[in-house]
């Protein structure tokens, strides 16, 4: 066997997909594992893609993105609160590539990235692939927030970036103003990048404090955004990066080297997407969120208060099983699937996603309840 890039041996298969596959193999399961909208892409967005195809918008786009989409994204970002120029935008293959391009583009081997956990596992994979070091900051003792003391303890002379994800996958929690000012205090004026993974922001009905809008941090902030979640476009693979020009002109070269450009007709459809209201989907998730919270509370489970995204992260540690055994047994004996918290660096919890119909969700939660009762009965 010929050896590969040494860093590639540190990558692991996504636990989210592993448990989804296990549930599929067992059959008859209600899947509460899936982290993607159960809605179809809104019709005007699909129509715009169709129209672009019939106009033969099938040739290479500029590496950065089409002029129109970059302009519209800049306008969209400006409306969020920080004036943004088209030159500060890069259209990427989803937030996945935005994160990859951002982290690979800024990291040198041995540098450190602070990842508050629980966290989406992609950050760790990219940091490892760059030969850099993930520094996990466990937020569970901080009630899933951040403090000045915890950040000060995590920062070293090698710290190059911190990744924030609010609303969070897997908890659905939102970082408070206090947490964000602790982050600002920790990094302002230092050679540390703030990477804001904002993919769930567009679906939040609650106001979501956002450090990426702070002008003082502008020269050190990179925003990763996606069309996947707010517009139910996960399979389209379009997202973007926003950052200061001196960084973006370099990240453009990295993006050009690995992706060249995002398909032109998809970008035309994304221009349309930016004008589509997401309130109906956000309302649906908010309604389901209330229902799930009520049901889990009835079952006696505690969880960080979810305020956005479409996940909830109950604590199952009192049942005396590891979160992985808990999820495996729940699939096998109760036919309902969730993802173990250890896949997000937070054992003792499970992630439940409510991206399914009200009926399926109700049935799935009934099965969770029956499973908990069977565990309690076996403990007694
Ligand atoms: N960040 C987070 C927190 C996510 O949950 C996801 C997708 N599950 C992504 C980034 C990647 O999204 P995309 O589909 O845009 O690549």
Coordinates of C-alpha atoms and ligand atoms in Angstrom, one line a residue:
X1 CA 0.0 0.0 0.0
X2 CA 1.3 3.4 -0.9
X3 CA 1.0 5.9 2.0
X4 CA -1.4 8.9 1.6
X5 CA -1.3 12.3 3.1
X6 CA -0.6 11.5 6.7
X7 CA -3.4 13.8 7.9
X8 CA -6.1 11.8 6.0
X9 CA -5.7 8.9 8.4
X10 CA -7.1 11.1 11.1
X11 CA -10.5 11.4 9.4
X12 CA -13.4 9.4 10.5
X13 CA -16.8 8.4 8.9
X14 CA -19.6 10.7 9.9
X15 CA -21.4 9.3 12.9
X16 CA -24.6 10.9 11.7
X17 CA -24.6 8.8 8.5
X18 CA -23.5 5.7 10.4
X19 CA -26.6 5.7 12.7
X20 CA -28.8 6.7 9.8
X21 CA -27.5 3.7 7.8
X22 CA -27.9 1.4 10.8
X23 CA -31.5 2.4 11.1
X24 CA -32.1 1.9 7.4
X25 CA -30.6 -1.6 7.7
X26 CA -32.8 -2.5 10.7
X27 CA -35.9 -1.2 8.8
X28 CA -39.2 0.3 9.9
X29 CA -37.5 3.0 11.9
X30 CA -38.7 6.6 12.4
X31 CA -35.6 8.6 11.5
X32 CA -34.9 11.4 13.8
X33 CA -31.3 11.5 12.6
X34 CA -31.6 13.5 9.5
X35 CA -30.2 17.1 9.5
X36 CA -32.0 18.4 6.4
X37 CA -35.3 20.1 5.8
X38 CA -38.2 17.8 4.9
X39 CA -39.6 20.6 2.7
X40 CA -39.1 20.7 -1.1
X41 CA -37.2 23.6 -2.6
X42 CA -39.7 26.4 -3.2
X43 CA -41.2 26.4 -6.7
X44 CA -39.8 29.9 -7.8
X45 CA -36.2 28.7 -7.1
X46 CA -36.7 25.6 -9.1
X47 CA -38.4 27.6 -11.9
X48 CA -35.4 30.0 -12.0
X49 CA -33.0 27.0 -12.4
X50 CA -35.1 25.6 -15.2
X51 CA -35.3 29.0 -17.0
X52 CA -31.5 29.4 -16.6
X53 CA -31.0 25.9 -18.1
X54 CA -33.2 26.7 -21.1
X55 CA -31.2 29.9 -21.6
X56 CA -28.1 27.8 -21.8
X57 CA -26.6 29.1 -18.6
X58 CA -24.4 26.0 -18.6
X59 CA -21.0 27.4 -19.1
X60 CA -18.2 28.1 -16.6
X61 CA -19.1 30.9 -14.2
X62 CA -16.4 33.2 -12.9
X63 CA -14.4 31.6 -10.0
X64 CA -15.7 34.0 -7.5
X65 CA -19.4 33.4 -8.5
X66 CA -21.6 35.2 -11.0
X67 CA -21.5 39.0 -10.7
X68 CA -25.2 39.1 -10.0
X69 CA -25.1 36.5 -7.2
X70 CA -22.1 38.1 -5.6
X71 CA -23.8 41.5 -5.7
X72 CA -27.0 40.1 -4.3
X73 CA -25.2 38.2 -1.5
X74 CA -23.3 41.4 -0.6
X75 CA -26.7 43.3 -0.5
X76 CA -28.2 40.5 1.6
X77 CA -25.2 40.6 4.0
X78 CA -25.4 44.4 4.1
X79 CA -29.1 44.2 5.1
X80 CA -28.1 41.9 8.0
X81 CA -26.2 44.8 9.4
X82 CA -22.6 45.0 8.1
X83 CA -22.0 46.9 4.8
X84 CA -20.5 44.3 2.4
X85 CA -19.0 44.7 -1.0
X86 CA -19.2 42.0 -3.8
X87 CA -15.4 41.6 -3.6
X88 CA -15.8 40.3 0.0
X89 CA -18.0 37.4 -1.2
X90 CA -17.1 34.0 -2.6
X91 CA -19.7 31.5 -3.8
X92 CA -18.9 28.0 -2.6
X93 CA -20.1 24.4 -2.9
X94 CA -22.3 24.7 0.3
X95 CA -21.1 25.8 3.7
X96 CA -19.0 22.6 3.6
X97 CA -16.7 24.1 1.0
X98 CA -16.9 27.5 2.6
X99 CA -15.6 26.0 5.9
X100 CA -13.0 23.9 4.1
X101 CA -11.7 26.9 2.0
X102 CA -11.7 29.2 5.0
X103 CA -9.9 26.8 7.4
X104 CA -7.5 25.3 4.9
X105 CA -6.7 28.8 3.6
X106 CA -5.7 30.2 7.0
X107 CA -4.1 27.3 8.9
X108 CA -0.5 26.2 9.1
X109 CA 0.5 22.9 10.6
X110 CA 0.6 22.9 14.4
X111 CA -1.7 26.0 14.7
X112 CA -4.8 25.6 16.9
X113 CA -8.5 26.1 16.3
X114 CA -10.8 26.5 19.3
X115 CA -14.0 24.5 18.7
X116 CA -16.6 24.9 21.3
X117 CA -18.4 21.5 21.8
X118 CA -20.9 20.1 21.2
X119 CA -20.0 20.8 17.6
X120 CA -20.7 19.8 14.0
X121 CA -17.9 17.2 13.3
X122 CA -16.8 18.7 10.0
X123 CA -14.7 21.4 11.8
X124 CA -12.5 18.8 13.4
X125 CA -12.0 16.9 10.1
X126 CA -10.9 20.0 8.2
X127 CA -8.6 21.2 11.0
X128 CA -7.0 17.7 11.1
X129 CA -6.6 17.6 7.3
X130 CA -4.8 20.9 7.5
X131 CA -2.3 19.4 9.9
X132 CA -3.5 21.8 12.6
X133 CA -4.9 21.0 16.1
X134 CA -8.5 21.2 17.2
X135 CA -8.8 22.5 20.8
X136 CA -12.2 21.5 22.1
X137 CA -13.8 23.8 24.6
X138 CA -16.5 21.9 26.5
X139 CA -19.5 24.2 26.9
X140 CA -21.7 21.7 28.8
X141 CA -20.4 23.0 32.2
X142 CA -21.1 26.5 30.9
X143 CA -24.7 25.7 30.2
X144 CA -23.8 25.6 26.5
X145 CA -22.5 29.2 26.5
X146 CA -19.0 30.7 26.6
X147 CA -17.2 32.7 29.3
X148 CA -14.1 34.9 29.4
X149 CA -12.4 32.4 31.8
X150 CA -13.0 29.4 29.6
X151 CA -11.8 31.2 26.5
X152 CA -8.7 32.5 28.3
X153 CA -7.9 28.9 29.3
X154 CA -8.2 27.7 25.7
X155 CA -6.2 30.4 24.0
X156 CA -2.5 29.8 23.5
X157 CA 0.1 31.6 21.3
X158 CA -0.7 29.0 18.7
X159 CA -4.4 29.8 18.5
X160 CA -5.3 30.8 14.9
X161 CA -9.1 30.7 14.9
X162 CA -12.3 30.1 16.8
X163 CA -15.4 28.6 15.2
X164 CA -18.8 29.8 16.4
X165 CA -22.1 28.1 15.3
X166 CA -25.2 29.8 16.6
X167 CA -27.9 28.5 16.3
X168 CA -26.0 25.4 17.1
X169 CA -26.0 21.9 15.6
X170 CA -26.6 19.7 17.6
X171 CA -28.2 21.7 20.5
X172 CA -30.3 24.3 18.7
X173 CA -29.0 26.7 21.3
X174 CA -28.2 30.3 20.6
X175 CA -25.1 32.0 22.0
X176 CA -26.0 34.9 24.3
X177 CA -24.7 38.5 23.9
X178 CA -22.6 37.8 27.0
X179 CA -21.0 34.8 25.4
X180 CA -20.3 36.9 22.3
X181 CA -18.7 39.7 24.2
X182 CA -16.5 37.2 26.0
X183 CA -15.3 36.0 22.5
X184 CA -14.8 39.6 21.3
X185 CA -12.7 40.4 24.4
X186 CA -10.6 37.2 23.9
X187 CA -9.7 37.8 20.2
X188 CA -10.0 41.6 19.4
X189 CA -6.8 42.9 18.1
X190 CA -5.1 39.5 18.1
X191 CA -4.1 37.4 15.1
X192 CA -7.0 35.1 15.6
X193 CA -9.8 34.6 13.1
X194 CA -13.5 34.4 14.0
X195 CA -15.2 31.8 11.8
X196 CA -19.0 32.2 12.1
X197 CA -20.9 29.2 10.8
X198 CA -24.3 30.9 10.3
X199 CA -26.1 28.2 8.4
X200 CA -29.1 28.0 10.7
X201 CA -29.6 31.7 11.2
X202 CA -32.1 32.1 8.3
X203 CA -34.4 29.7 10.0
X204 CA -34.5 31.3 13.4
X205 CA -37.6 33.2 14.5
X206 CA -35.8 34.4 17.6
X207 CA -33.4 37.2 17.4
X208 CA -29.9 35.7 17.2
X209 CA -27.0 37.8 18.4
X210 CA -24.3 37.6 15.7
X211 CA -20.6 38.6 16.3
X212 CA -20.0 38.6 12.5
X213 CA -21.9 41.9 12.4
X214 CA -19.4 43.6 14.8
X215 CA -17.5 46.1 12.7
X216 CA -14.5 46.0 15.2
X217 CA -13.8 42.4 14.2
X218 CA -14.4 42.9 10.5
X219 CA -10.8 42.3 9.5
X220 CA -10.6 39.0 11.3
X221 CA -14.1 37.6 10.6
X222 CA -15.1 35.0 8.1
X223 CA -18.8 34.1 7.7
X224 CA -19.8 30.7 6.3
X225 CA -23.4 30.6 4.9
X226 CA -25.5 28.1 3.0
X227 CA -28.5 28.0 0.8
X228 CA -29.1 24.4 2.1
X229 CA -31.1 25.0 5.2
X230 CA -33.2 28.2 4.9
X231 CA -34.4 27.4 1.4
X232 CA -34.5 23.6 1.6
X233 CA -31.7 23.3 -1.0
X234 CA -29.4 20.7 0.6
X235 CA -28.8 18.8 -2.6
X236 CA -28.0 21.9 -4.7
X237 CA -24.7 22.4 -2.8
X238 CA -24.4 26.1 -2.8
X239 CA -23.2 28.4 0.0
X240 CA -20.8 31.3 0.4
X241 CA -18.1 32.9 2.3
X242 CA -17.9 36.5 3.4
X243 CA -14.7 38.0 4.7
X244 CA -12.2 40.9 4.4
X245 CA -10.8 41.5 1.0
X246 CA -7.2 40.7 1.9
X247 CA -8.3 37.2 2.9
X248 CA -10.9 36.7 0.2
X249 CA -8.6 37.4 -2.7
X250 CA -6.4 34.5 -1.5
X251 CA -9.2 32.2 -0.6
X252 CA -10.5 32.7 -4.2
X253 CA -7.3 31.0 -5.5
X254 CA -7.9 28.0 -3.2
X255 CA -11.5 27.7 -4.3
X256 CA -10.5 28.1 -8.0
X257 CA -7.9 25.3 -7.5
X258 CA -10.4 22.8 -6.0
X259 CA -13.8 23.7 -7.4
X260 CA -13.2 26.2 -10.2
X261 CA -16.7 27.6 -10.0
X262 CA -20.2 26.7 -8.9
X263 CA -22.6 25.8 -11.8
X264 CA -24.0 28.9 -13.4
X265 CA -27.6 27.9 -13.6
X266 CA -27.6 27.1 -9.9
X267 CA -26.3 30.5 -9.1
X268 CA -29.1 32.1 -11.1
X269 CA -31.5 30.1 -9.0
X270 CA -29.8 31.3 -5.8
X271 CA -30.4 34.9 -6.8
X272 CA -34.1 34.0 -6.8
X273 CA -33.7 32.2 -3.4
X274 CA -32.4 35.3 -1.7
X275 CA -35.8 36.9 -2.4
X276 CA -37.8 34.0 -1.0
X277 CA -39.4 34.4 2.5
X278 CA -38.3 31.7 4.9
X279 CA -40.9 32.6 7.5
X280 CA -43.3 29.7 6.8
X281 CA -40.6 27.1 7.2
X282 CA -39.3 28.9 10.3
X283 CA -42.8 28.9 11.8
X284 CA -43.2 25.2 11.1
X285 CA -39.9 24.4 12.9
X286 CA -40.8 26.6 15.8
X287 CA -44.1 24.8 16.2
X288 CA -42.4 21.4 16.1
X289 CA -39.8 22.6 18.5
X290 CA -42.4 23.5 21.1
X291 CA -44.1 20.1 20.6
X292 CA -40.8 18.2 21.0
X293 CA -39.8 20.2 24.1
X294 CA -43.2 19.5 25.7
X295 CA -43.0 15.8 24.9
X296 CA -39.4 15.4 26.2
X297 CA -40.2 17.3 29.3
X298 CA -43.2 15.0 29.9
X299 CA -40.7 12.1 29.6
X300 CA -38.5 13.7 32.3
X301 CA -35.6 14.5 30.0
X302 CA -33.6 17.7 30.4
X303 CA -32.0 19.5 27.4
X304 CA -30.4 22.8 26.6
X305 CA -33.2 25.2 25.5
X306 CA -33.3 25.0 21.7
X307 CA -34.1 28.3 20.0
X308 CA -33.1 27.7 16.4
X309 CA -32.0 25.1 13.8
X310 CA -34.1 21.9 13.9
X311 CA -32.4 19.9 16.7
X312 CA -32.8 19.2 20.4
X313 CA -30.1 17.5 22.5
X314 CA -31.6 15.7 25.6
X315 CA -29.4 14.4 28.4
X316 CA -29.8 10.6 28.6
X317 CA -26.9 9.9 31.0
X318 CA -29.1 8.8 33.8
X319 CA -30.0 5.6 32.0
X320 CA -26.6 4.0 32.6
X321 CA -25.9 3.3 29.0
X322 CA -23.3 5.0 26.8
X323 CA -25.0 7.4 24.3
X324 CA -23.9 5.0 21.5
X325 CA -25.4 1.9 23.1
X326 CA -28.5 3.9 23.9
X327 CA -29.0 4.9 20.2
X328 CA -28.1 1.4 18.9
X329 CA -30.6 -0.2 21.3
X330 CA -33.2 2.4 20.6
X331 CA -33.0 1.6 16.9
X332 CA -33.0 -2.2 17.5
X333 CA -35.7 -2.5 20.1
X334 CA -37.9 0.6 19.6
X335 CA -37.4 1.4 15.9
X336 CA -36.6 5.0 16.3
X337 CA -33.2 6.6 15.4
X338 CA -31.3 9.5 16.9
X339 CA -27.6 10.4 16.8
X340 CA -25.3 9.9 19.9
X341 CA -23.9 13.1 21.4
X342 CA -20.4 11.7 21.3
X343 CA -20.5 12.2 17.5
X344 CA -20.5 16.0 18.4
X345 CA -18.0 15.6 21.2
X346 CA -20.6 15.6 23.9
X347 CA -21.3 12.1 25.3
X348 CA -24.4 11.5 27.5
X349 CA -26.7 13.2 25.1
X350 CA -28.6 12.3 21.9
X351 CA -29.4 14.6 19.0
X352 CA -33.0 14.4 17.9
X353 CA -33.8 16.2 14.6
X354 CA -37.4 17.3 13.9
X355 CA -37.1 17.4 10.1
X356 CA -40.1 15.2 9.5
X357 CA -43.9 15.4 9.3
X358 CA -45.9 16.1 12.5
X359 CA -47.3 12.6 12.4
X360 CA -43.9 10.9 12.1
X361 CA -42.5 13.2 14.8
X362 CA -45.3 12.3 17.2
X363 CA -44.9 8.6 16.4
X364 CA -41.1 8.8 16.8
X365 CA -41.4 10.5 20.2
X366 CA -44.0 7.9 21.4
X367 CA -41.4 5.2 20.5
X368 CA -38.7 7.2 22.4
X369 CA -41.0 7.3 25.4
X370 CA -41.7 3.5 25.2
X371 CA -38.0 2.9 25.0
X372 CA -37.3 5.0 28.1
X373 CA -40.0 3.2 30.0
X374 CA -38.5 -0.2 29.0
X375 CA -35.1 1.0 30.3
X376 CA -36.6 2.3 33.5
X377 CA -38.4 -1.0 34.0
X378 CA -35.1 -3.0 33.5
X379 CA -33.2 -0.7 36.0
X380 CA -35.9 -1.3 38.7
Ligands
LIG1 N1 -22.5 23.8 9.3 C1 -23.4 23.1 10.0 C2 -23.5 23.5 11.5 C3 -24.2 22.1 9.5 O1 -25.1 21.5 10.3 C4 -24.1 21.8 8.1 C5 -24.9 20.7 7.4 N2 -25.5 19.8 8.2 C6 -23.1 22.5 7.3 C7 -22.3 23.5 8.0 C8 -22.9 22.2 5.9 O2 -24.0 22.7 5.1 P1 -24.0 22.6 3.5 O3 -25.1 21.8 3.1 O4 -24.2 24.0 3.1 O5 -22.7 22.1 3.1

